[in-house]
CSV table of C-alpha atoms and ligand atoms in Angstrom, one decimal:
chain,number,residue,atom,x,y,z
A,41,UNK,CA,13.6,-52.5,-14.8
A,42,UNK,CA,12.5,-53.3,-11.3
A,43,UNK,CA,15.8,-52.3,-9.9
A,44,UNK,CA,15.3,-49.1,-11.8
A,45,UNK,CA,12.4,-47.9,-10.4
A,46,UNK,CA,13.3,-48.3,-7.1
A,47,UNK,CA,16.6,-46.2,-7.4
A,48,UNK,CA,14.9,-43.2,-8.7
A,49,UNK,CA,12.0,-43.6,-6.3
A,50,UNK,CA,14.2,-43.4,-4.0
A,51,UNK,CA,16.1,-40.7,-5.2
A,52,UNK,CA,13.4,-38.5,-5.6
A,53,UNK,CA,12.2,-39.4,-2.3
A,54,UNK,CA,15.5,-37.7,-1.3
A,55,UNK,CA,15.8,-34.8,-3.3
A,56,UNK,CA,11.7,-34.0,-1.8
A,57,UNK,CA,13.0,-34.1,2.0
A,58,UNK,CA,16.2,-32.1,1.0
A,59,UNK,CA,13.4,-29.5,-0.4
A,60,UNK,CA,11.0,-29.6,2.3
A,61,UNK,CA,14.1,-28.5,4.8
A,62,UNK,CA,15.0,-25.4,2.7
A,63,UNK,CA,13.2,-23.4,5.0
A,64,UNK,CA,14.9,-24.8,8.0
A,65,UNK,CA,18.0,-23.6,5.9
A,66,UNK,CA,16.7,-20.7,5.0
A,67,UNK,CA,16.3,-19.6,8.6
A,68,UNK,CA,19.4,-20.6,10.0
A,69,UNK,CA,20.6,-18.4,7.1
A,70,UNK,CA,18.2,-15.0,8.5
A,71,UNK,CA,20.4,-16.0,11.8
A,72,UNK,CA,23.5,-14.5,10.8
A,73,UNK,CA,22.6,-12.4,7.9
A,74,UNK,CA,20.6,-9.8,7.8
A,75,UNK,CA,17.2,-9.6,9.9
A,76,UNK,CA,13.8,-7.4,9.8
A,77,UNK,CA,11.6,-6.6,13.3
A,78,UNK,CA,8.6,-4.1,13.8
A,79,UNK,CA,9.3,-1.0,15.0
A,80,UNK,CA,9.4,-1.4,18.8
A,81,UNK,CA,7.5,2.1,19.1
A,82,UNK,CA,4.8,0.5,17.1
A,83,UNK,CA,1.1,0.7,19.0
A,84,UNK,CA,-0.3,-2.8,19.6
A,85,UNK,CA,-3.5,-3.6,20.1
A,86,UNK,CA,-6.0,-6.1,18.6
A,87,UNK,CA,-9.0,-5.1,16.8
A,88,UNK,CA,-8.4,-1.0,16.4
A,89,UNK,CA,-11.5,0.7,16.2
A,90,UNK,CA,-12.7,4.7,16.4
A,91,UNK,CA,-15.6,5.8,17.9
A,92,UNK,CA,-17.0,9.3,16.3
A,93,UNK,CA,-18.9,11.4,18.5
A,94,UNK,CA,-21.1,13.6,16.0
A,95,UNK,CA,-22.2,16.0,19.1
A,96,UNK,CA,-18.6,17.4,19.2
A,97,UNK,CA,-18.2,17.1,15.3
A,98,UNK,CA,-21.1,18.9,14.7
A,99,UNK,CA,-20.3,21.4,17.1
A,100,UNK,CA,-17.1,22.4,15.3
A,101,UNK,CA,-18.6,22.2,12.1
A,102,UNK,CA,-21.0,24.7,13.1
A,103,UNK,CA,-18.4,27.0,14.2
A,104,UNK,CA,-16.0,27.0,11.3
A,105,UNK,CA,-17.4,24.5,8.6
A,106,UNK,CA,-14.7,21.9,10.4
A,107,UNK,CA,-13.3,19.4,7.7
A,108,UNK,CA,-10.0,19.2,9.1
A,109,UNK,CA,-9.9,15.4,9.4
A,110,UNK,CA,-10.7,14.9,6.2
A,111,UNK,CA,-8.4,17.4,5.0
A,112,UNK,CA,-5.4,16.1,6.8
A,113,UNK,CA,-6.1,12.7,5.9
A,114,UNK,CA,-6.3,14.0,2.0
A,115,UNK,CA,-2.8,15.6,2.7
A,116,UNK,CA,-1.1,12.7,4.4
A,117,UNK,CA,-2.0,10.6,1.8
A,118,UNK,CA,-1.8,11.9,-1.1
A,119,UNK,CA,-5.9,11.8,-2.1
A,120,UNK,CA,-6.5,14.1,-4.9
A,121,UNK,CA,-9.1,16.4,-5.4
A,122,UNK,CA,-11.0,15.2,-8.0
A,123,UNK,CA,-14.5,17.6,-9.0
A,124,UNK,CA,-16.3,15.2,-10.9
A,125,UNK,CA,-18.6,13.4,-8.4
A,126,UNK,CA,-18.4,9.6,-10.5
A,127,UNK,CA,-14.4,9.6,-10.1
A,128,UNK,CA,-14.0,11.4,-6.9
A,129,UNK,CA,-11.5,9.5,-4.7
A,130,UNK,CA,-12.2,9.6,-1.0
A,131,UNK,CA,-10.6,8.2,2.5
A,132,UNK,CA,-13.2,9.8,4.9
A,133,UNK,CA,-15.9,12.1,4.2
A,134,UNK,CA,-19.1,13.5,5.5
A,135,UNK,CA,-22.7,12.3,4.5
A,136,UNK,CA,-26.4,12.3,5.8
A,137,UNK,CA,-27.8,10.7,8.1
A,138,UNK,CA,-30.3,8.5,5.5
A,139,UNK,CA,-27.6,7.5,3.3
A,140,UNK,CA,-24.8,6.8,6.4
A,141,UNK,CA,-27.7,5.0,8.4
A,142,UNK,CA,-30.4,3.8,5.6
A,143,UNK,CA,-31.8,1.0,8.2
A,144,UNK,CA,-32.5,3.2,11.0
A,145,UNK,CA,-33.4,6.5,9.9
A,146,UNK,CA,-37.0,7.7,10.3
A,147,UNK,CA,-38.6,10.7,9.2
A,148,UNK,CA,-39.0,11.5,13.1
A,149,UNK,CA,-35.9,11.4,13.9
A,150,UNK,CA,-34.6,15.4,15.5
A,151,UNK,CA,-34.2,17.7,13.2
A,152,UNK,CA,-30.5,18.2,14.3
A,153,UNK,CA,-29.6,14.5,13.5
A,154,UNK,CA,-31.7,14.7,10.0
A,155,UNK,CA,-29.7,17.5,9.0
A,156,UNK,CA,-26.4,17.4,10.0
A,157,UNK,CA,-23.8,15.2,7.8
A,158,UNK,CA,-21.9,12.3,9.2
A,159,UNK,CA,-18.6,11.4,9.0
A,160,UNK,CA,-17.1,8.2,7.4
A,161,UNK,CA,-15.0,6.3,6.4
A,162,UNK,CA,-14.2,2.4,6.5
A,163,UNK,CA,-15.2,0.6,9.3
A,164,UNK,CA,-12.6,-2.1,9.2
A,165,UNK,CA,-14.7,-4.9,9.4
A,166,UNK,CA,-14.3,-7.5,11.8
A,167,UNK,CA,-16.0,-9.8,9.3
A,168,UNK,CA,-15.4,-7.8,5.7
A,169,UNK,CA,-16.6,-8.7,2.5
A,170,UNK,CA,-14.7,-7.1,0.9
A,171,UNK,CA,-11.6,-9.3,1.2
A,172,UNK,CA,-13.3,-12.0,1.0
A,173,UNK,CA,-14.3,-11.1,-2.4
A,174,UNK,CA,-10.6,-10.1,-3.3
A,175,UNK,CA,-9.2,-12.8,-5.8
A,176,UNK,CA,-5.6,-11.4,-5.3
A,177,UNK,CA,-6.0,-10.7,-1.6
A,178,UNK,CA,-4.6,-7.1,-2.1
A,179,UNK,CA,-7.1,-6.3,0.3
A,180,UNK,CA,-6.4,-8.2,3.4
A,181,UNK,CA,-7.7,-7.9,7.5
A,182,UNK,CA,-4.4,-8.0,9.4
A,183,UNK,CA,-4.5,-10.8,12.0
A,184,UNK,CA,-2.4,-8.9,14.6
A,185,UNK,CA,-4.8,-6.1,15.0
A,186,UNK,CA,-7.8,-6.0,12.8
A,187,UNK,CA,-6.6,-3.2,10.3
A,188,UNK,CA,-8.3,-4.2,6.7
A,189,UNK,CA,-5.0,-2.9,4.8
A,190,UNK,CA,-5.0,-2.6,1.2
A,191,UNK,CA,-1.8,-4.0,-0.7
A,192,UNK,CA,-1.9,-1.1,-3.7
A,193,UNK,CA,0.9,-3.2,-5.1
A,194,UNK,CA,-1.2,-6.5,-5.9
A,195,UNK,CA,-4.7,-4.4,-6.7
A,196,UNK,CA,-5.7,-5.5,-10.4
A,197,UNK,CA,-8.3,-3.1,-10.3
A,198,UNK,CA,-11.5,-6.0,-10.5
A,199,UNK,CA,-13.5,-4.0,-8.5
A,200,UNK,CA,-15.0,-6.7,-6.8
A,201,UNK,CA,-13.8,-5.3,-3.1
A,202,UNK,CA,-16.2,-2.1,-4.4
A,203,UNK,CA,-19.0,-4.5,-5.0
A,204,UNK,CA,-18.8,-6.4,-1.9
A,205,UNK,CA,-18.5,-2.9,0.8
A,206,UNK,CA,-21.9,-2.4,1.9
A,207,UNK,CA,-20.5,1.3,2.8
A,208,UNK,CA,-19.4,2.6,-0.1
A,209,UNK,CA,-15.8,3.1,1.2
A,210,UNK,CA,-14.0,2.6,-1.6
A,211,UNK,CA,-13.1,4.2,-4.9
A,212,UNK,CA,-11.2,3.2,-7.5
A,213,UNK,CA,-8.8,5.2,-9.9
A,214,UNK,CA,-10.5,5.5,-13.6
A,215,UNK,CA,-7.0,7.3,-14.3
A,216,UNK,CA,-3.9,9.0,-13.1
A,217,UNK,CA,-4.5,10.5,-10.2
A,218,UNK,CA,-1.4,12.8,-10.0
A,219,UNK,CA,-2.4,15.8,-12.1
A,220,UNK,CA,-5.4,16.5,-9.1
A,221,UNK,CA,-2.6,16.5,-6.5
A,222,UNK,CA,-1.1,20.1,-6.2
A,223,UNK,CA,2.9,19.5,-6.8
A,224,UNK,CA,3.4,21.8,-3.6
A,225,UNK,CA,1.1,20.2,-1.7
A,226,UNK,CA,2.6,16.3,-2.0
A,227,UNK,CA,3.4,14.7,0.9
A,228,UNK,CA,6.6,13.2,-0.5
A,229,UNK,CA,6.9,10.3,2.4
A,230,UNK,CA,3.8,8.3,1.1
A,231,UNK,CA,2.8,7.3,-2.4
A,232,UNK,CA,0.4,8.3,-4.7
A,233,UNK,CA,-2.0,5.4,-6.4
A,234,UNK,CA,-2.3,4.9,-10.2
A,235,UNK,CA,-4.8,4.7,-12.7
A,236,UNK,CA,-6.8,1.1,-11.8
A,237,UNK,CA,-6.1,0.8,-8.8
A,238,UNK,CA,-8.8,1.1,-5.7
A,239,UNK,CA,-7.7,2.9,-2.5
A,240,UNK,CA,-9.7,3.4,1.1
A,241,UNK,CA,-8.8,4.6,4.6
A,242,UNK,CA,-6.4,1.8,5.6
A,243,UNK,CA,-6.4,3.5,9.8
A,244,UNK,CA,-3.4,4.6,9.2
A,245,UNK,CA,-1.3,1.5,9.2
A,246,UNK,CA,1.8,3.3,7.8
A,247,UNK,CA,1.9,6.0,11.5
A,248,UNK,CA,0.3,3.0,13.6
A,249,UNK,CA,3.0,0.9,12.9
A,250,UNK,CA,5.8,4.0,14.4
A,251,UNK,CA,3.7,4.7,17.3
A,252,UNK,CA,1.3,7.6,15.9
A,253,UNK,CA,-2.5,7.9,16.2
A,254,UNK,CA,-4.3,8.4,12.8
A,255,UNK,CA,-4.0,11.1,11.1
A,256,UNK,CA,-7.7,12.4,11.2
A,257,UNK,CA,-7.5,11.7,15.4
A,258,UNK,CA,-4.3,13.6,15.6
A,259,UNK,CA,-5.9,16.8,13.4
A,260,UNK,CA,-9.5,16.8,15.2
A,261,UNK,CA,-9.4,19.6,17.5
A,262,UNK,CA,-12.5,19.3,19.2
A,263,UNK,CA,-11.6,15.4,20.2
A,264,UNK,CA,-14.3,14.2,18.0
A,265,UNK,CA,-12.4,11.0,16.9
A,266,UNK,CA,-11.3,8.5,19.4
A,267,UNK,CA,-9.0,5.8,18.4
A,268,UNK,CA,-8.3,2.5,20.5
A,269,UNK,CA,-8.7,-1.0,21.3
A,270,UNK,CA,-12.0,-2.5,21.4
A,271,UNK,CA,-11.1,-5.6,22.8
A,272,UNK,CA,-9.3,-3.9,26.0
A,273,UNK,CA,-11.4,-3.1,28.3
A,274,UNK,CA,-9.4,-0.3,29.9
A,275,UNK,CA,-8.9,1.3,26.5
A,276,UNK,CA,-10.9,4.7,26.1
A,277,UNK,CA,-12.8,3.4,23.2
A,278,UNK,CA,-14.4,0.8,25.7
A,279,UNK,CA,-14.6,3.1,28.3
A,280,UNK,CA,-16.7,5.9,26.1
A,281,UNK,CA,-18.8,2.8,24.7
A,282,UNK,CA,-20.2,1.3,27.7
A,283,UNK,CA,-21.0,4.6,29.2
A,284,UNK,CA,-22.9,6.1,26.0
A,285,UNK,CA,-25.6,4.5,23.9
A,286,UNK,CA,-23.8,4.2,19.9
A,287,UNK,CA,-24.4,3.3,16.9
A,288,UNK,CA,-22.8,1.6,14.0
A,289,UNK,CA,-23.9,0.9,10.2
A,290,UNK,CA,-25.8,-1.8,8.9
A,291,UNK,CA,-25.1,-4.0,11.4
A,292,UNK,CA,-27.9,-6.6,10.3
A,293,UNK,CA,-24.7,-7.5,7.4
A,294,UNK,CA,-23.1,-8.9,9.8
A,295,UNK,CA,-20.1,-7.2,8.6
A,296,UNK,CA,-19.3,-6.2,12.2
A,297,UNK,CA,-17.9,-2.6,12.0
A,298,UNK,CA,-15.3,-1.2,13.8
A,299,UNK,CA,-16.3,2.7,14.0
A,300,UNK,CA,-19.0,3.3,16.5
A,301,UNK,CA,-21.1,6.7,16.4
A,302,UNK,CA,-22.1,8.4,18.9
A,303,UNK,CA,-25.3,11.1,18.6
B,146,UNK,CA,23.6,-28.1,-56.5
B,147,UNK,CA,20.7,-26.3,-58.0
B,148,UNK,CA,20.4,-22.4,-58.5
B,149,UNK,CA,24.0,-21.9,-56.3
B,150,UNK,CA,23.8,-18.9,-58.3
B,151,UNK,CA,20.9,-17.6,-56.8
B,152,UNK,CA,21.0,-19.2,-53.4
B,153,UNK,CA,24.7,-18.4,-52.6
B,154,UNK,CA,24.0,-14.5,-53.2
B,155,UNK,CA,20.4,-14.9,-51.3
B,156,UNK,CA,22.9,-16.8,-48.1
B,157,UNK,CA,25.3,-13.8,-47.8
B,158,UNK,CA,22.4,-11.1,-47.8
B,159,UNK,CA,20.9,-13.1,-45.4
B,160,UNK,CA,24.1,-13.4,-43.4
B,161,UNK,CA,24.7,-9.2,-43.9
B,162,UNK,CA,21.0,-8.4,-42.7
B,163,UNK,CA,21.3,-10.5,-40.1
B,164,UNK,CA,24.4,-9.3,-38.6
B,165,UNK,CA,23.6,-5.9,-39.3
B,166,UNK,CA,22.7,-4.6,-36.1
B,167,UNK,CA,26.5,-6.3,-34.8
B,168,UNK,CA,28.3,-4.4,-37.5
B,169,UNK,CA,26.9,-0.9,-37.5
B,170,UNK,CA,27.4,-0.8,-34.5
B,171,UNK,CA,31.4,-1.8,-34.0
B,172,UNK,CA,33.7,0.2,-32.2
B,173,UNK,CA,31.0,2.8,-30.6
B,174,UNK,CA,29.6,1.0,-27.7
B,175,UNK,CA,27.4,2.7,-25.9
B,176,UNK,CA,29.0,4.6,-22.5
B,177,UNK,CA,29.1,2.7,-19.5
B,178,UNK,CA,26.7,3.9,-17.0
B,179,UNK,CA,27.8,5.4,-14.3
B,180,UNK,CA,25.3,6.1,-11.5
B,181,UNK,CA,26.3,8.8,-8.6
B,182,UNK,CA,27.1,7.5,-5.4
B,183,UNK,CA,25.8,9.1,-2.3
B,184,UNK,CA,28.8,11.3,-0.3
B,185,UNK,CA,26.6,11.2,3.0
B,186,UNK,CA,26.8,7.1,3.1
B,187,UNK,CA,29.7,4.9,2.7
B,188,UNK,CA,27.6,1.7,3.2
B,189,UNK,CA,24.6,0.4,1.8
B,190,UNK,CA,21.5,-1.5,3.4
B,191,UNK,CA,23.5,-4.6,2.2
B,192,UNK,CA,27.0,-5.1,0.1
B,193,UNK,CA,27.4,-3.0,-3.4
B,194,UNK,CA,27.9,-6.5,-5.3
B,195,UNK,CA,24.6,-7.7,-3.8
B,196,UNK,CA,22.8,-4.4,-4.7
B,197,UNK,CA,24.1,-3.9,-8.2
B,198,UNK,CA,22.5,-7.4,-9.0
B,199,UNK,CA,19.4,-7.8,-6.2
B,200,UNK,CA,18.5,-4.4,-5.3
B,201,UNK,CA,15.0,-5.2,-7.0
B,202,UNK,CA,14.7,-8.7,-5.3
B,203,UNK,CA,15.4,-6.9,-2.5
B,204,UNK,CA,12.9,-3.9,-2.8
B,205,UNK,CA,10.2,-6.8,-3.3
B,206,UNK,CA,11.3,-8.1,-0.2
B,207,UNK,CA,11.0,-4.8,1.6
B,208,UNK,CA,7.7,-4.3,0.0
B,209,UNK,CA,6.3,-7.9,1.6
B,210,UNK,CA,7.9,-7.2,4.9
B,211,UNK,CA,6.6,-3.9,5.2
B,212,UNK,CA,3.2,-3.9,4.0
B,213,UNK,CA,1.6,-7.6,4.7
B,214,UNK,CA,3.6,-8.4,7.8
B,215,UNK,CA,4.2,-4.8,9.5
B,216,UNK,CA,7.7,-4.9,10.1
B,217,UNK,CA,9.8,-1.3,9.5
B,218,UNK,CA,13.4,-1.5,10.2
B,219,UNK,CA,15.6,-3.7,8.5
B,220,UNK,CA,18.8,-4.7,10.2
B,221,UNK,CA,21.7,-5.1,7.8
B,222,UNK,CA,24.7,-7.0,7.7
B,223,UNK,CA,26.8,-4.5,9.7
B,224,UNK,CA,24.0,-4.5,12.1
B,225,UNK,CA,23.0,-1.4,11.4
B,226,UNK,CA,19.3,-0.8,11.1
B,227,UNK,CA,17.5,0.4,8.4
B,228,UNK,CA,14.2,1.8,7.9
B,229,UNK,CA,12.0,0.0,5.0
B,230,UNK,CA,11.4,2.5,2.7
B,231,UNK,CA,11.9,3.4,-0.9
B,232,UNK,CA,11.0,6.6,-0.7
B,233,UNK,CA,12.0,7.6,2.8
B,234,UNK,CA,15.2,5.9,2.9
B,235,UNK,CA,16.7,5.0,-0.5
B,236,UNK,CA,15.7,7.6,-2.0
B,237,UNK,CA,17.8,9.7,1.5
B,238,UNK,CA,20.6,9.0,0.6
B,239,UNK,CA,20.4,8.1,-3.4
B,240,UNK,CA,18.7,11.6,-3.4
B,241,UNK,CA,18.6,12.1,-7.3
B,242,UNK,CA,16.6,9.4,-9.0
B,243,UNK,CA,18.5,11.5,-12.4
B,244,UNK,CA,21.7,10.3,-11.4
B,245,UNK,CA,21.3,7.2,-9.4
B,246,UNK,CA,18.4,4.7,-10.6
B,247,UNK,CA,17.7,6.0,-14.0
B,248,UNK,CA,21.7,5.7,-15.3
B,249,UNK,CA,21.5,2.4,-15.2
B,250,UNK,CA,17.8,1.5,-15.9
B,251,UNK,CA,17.7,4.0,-19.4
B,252,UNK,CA,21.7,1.6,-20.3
B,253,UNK,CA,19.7,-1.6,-19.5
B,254,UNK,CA,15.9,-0.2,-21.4
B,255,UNK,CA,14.2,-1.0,-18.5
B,256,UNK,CA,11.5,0.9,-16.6
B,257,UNK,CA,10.4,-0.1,-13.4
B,258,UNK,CA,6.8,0.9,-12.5
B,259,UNK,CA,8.0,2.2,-9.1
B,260,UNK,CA,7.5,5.6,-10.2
B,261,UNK,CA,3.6,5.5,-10.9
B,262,UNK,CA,3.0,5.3,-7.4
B,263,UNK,CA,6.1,6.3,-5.0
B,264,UNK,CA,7.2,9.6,-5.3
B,265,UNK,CA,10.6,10.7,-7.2
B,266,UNK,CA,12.7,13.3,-5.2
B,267,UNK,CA,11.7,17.2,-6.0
B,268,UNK,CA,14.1,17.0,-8.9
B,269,UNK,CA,12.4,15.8,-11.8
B,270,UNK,CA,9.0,16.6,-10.9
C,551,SF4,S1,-10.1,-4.2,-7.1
C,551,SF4,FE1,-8.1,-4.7,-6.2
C,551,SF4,S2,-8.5,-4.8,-4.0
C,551,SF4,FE2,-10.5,-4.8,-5.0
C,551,SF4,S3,-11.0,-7.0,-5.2
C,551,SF4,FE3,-10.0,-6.4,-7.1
C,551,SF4,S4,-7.8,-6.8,-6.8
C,551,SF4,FE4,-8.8,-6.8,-4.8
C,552,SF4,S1,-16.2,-0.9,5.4
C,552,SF4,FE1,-16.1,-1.8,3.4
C,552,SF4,S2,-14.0,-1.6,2.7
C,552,SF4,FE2,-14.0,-1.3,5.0
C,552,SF4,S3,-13.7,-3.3,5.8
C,552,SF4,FE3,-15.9,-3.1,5.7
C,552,SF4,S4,-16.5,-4.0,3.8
C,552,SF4,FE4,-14.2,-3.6,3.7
């Protein structure tokens, strides 16, 4: 009985170090067969961030009702159109100065800034609640650069993420979204969502990752949207921060946000 | 034995209900699919045997690679690289879903849930 004991302790002693070098084997094995990388064109950089100057936004909206950001956003990926305000699905959008900036606005502020709508869109926390609050950690802050991606693939639709954003960027699918897309006007290189799913500007991960700006930063003609590095201090984020005065939202949360305004 | 008489008759209906579905069907098995190969490609992101049977294992693969740890191209056993992409690359070269993915998926009754997000070539939309 003794004896016993013994041989299988030590036979599953075995068997548990033969498992716990399976990954060893398993990388030897990537070695010769096939292999994944990044794309070398990919831009790097550590905690992305936009800054949004409203002057030169506001400016173009006056001109020509400007949306184009949003719009090419929309188009790139695949947001529908949907009318009804309590199942509207949106990326980046525009909004007054009260709502976007409840803690600081004052009924003295200028006229211009009371009046004219701001735009947003996620901030891309540096500390976000919202994946914190994620129990399947479909929503996730990418540790190489910041990025607070969502995984559309893992989303069981809780809604807690929607809970948790102190900005209101997120919105969540109450159904299909595909009969609000126009079939001519799918971008057939990225996905749609489905019904129970939530969705948010994710910066662009998908053209970050090959090399290209955002989408809204590449579309905005007046140069409104500045995408970059905050941590670099040569980046031109950096540079337009410490020469201008900006603001952010709800900063007392503590949430840190990553897209800076400037007014 | 008791009741033979009615639990003999009462065995083989049984054994006929049972086996019905074996039976009625003999001798007209369903067609073999037989999904369109690409003419553009000759090889695949990895061998034919391996895709027949692990083309989904490998899509989940993709799927992790791509979206949680930012990788793009995948280099296959030729050496050849390949981007990660269902819709962007796959679907390239397999360019009719019709033809390809949905031969064999409607022959096995399965449905992958692909479709309710990623995009299906122009063809059947
Ligand atoms: S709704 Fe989706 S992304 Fe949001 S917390 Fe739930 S699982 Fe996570
Ligand atoms: S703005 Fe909201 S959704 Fe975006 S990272 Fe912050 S908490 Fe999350």
């Amino acid at each position: 009985m003794e004896k016993d004991r013994r041989e299988f302790l030590k036979i599953g002693g075995i068997s548990v170090l033969g498992l716990s070098a399976l990954p060893v084997f398993q990388a030897l094995a990537q070695q010769q067969g096939p292999r994944y990388k990044p794309d070398p064109n990919a831009l790097q950089g550590a905690q992305w961030a936009m800054v949004v100057d409203m002057e030169k936004c506001w400016e173009e909206q006056e001109k020509r009702q400007c949306k184009d950001c949003i719009l090419a956003c929309h188009k790139t990926h695949n947001v529908p159109d949907i009318p009804d305000p309590k199942r509207e699905i949106k990326w980046i959008w525009l909004e007054e100065y009260k709502h976007a900036f409840p803690d600081q606005a004052h009924e003295y502020a200028p006229q211009k800034v009371k009046e004219s709508p701001f735009m947003l869109l996620c901030n891309h926390c540096t500390n976000p609640p919202c994946v914190r609050v994620c129990p399947t950690k479909a929503t996730f802050k990418r540790a190489q650069d910041g990025i607070v991606m969502m995984d559309f693939h893992r989303c069981i639709g809780c809604r807690y993420c929607m809970a948790g954003c102190p900005y209101g960027a997120r919105s969540f699918n109450w159904g299909d979204p595909r009969p609000y897309l126009k079939t001519e006007e799918i971008n057939m290189t990225y996905p749609t969502r489905r019904k129970g799913v939530v969705e948010k500007c994710t910066f662009c991960y998908e053209r970050i990752d090959e090399g290209l700006q955002p989408a809204c930063v590449e579309a905005c003609k007046a140069k409104a949207l500045i995408f970059g590095d905050v941590t670099d201090p040569n980046s031109e984020v950096r540079k337009i921060l410490s020469d201008h005065y900006s603001l952010r939202r709800k900063v007392e949360l503590g949430t840190g946000p990553n897209v800076y305004y400037l007014i | 034995m008791y009741d033979a008489k009615k639990i003999v008759p009462g065995i083989l209906i049984f054994v006929v209900l049972f086996t019905f579905p074996l039976w009625s069907n003999l001798g007209k098995a369903a067609p073999a699919p037989k999904p369109e190969l690409p003419t553009t490609e000759k090889v695949c992101v990895m061998d034919t045997a391996y895709m027949k049977t692990e083309h989904m294992v490998l899509l989940n693969q993709w799927r992790d690679l791509v979206v949680r740890d930012a990788n793009r191209l995948w280099v296959g056993p030729d050496g050849r690289e390949h981007f990660m992409s269902l819709q962007n690359s796959c679907m390239k070269c397999h360019s009719s879903k019709v033809k390809f993915c949905d031969q064999c998926h409607t022959y096995a009754g399965v449905t992958p849930y692909c479709w309710q997000c990623h995009i299906e070539p122009k063809e059947n939309m």
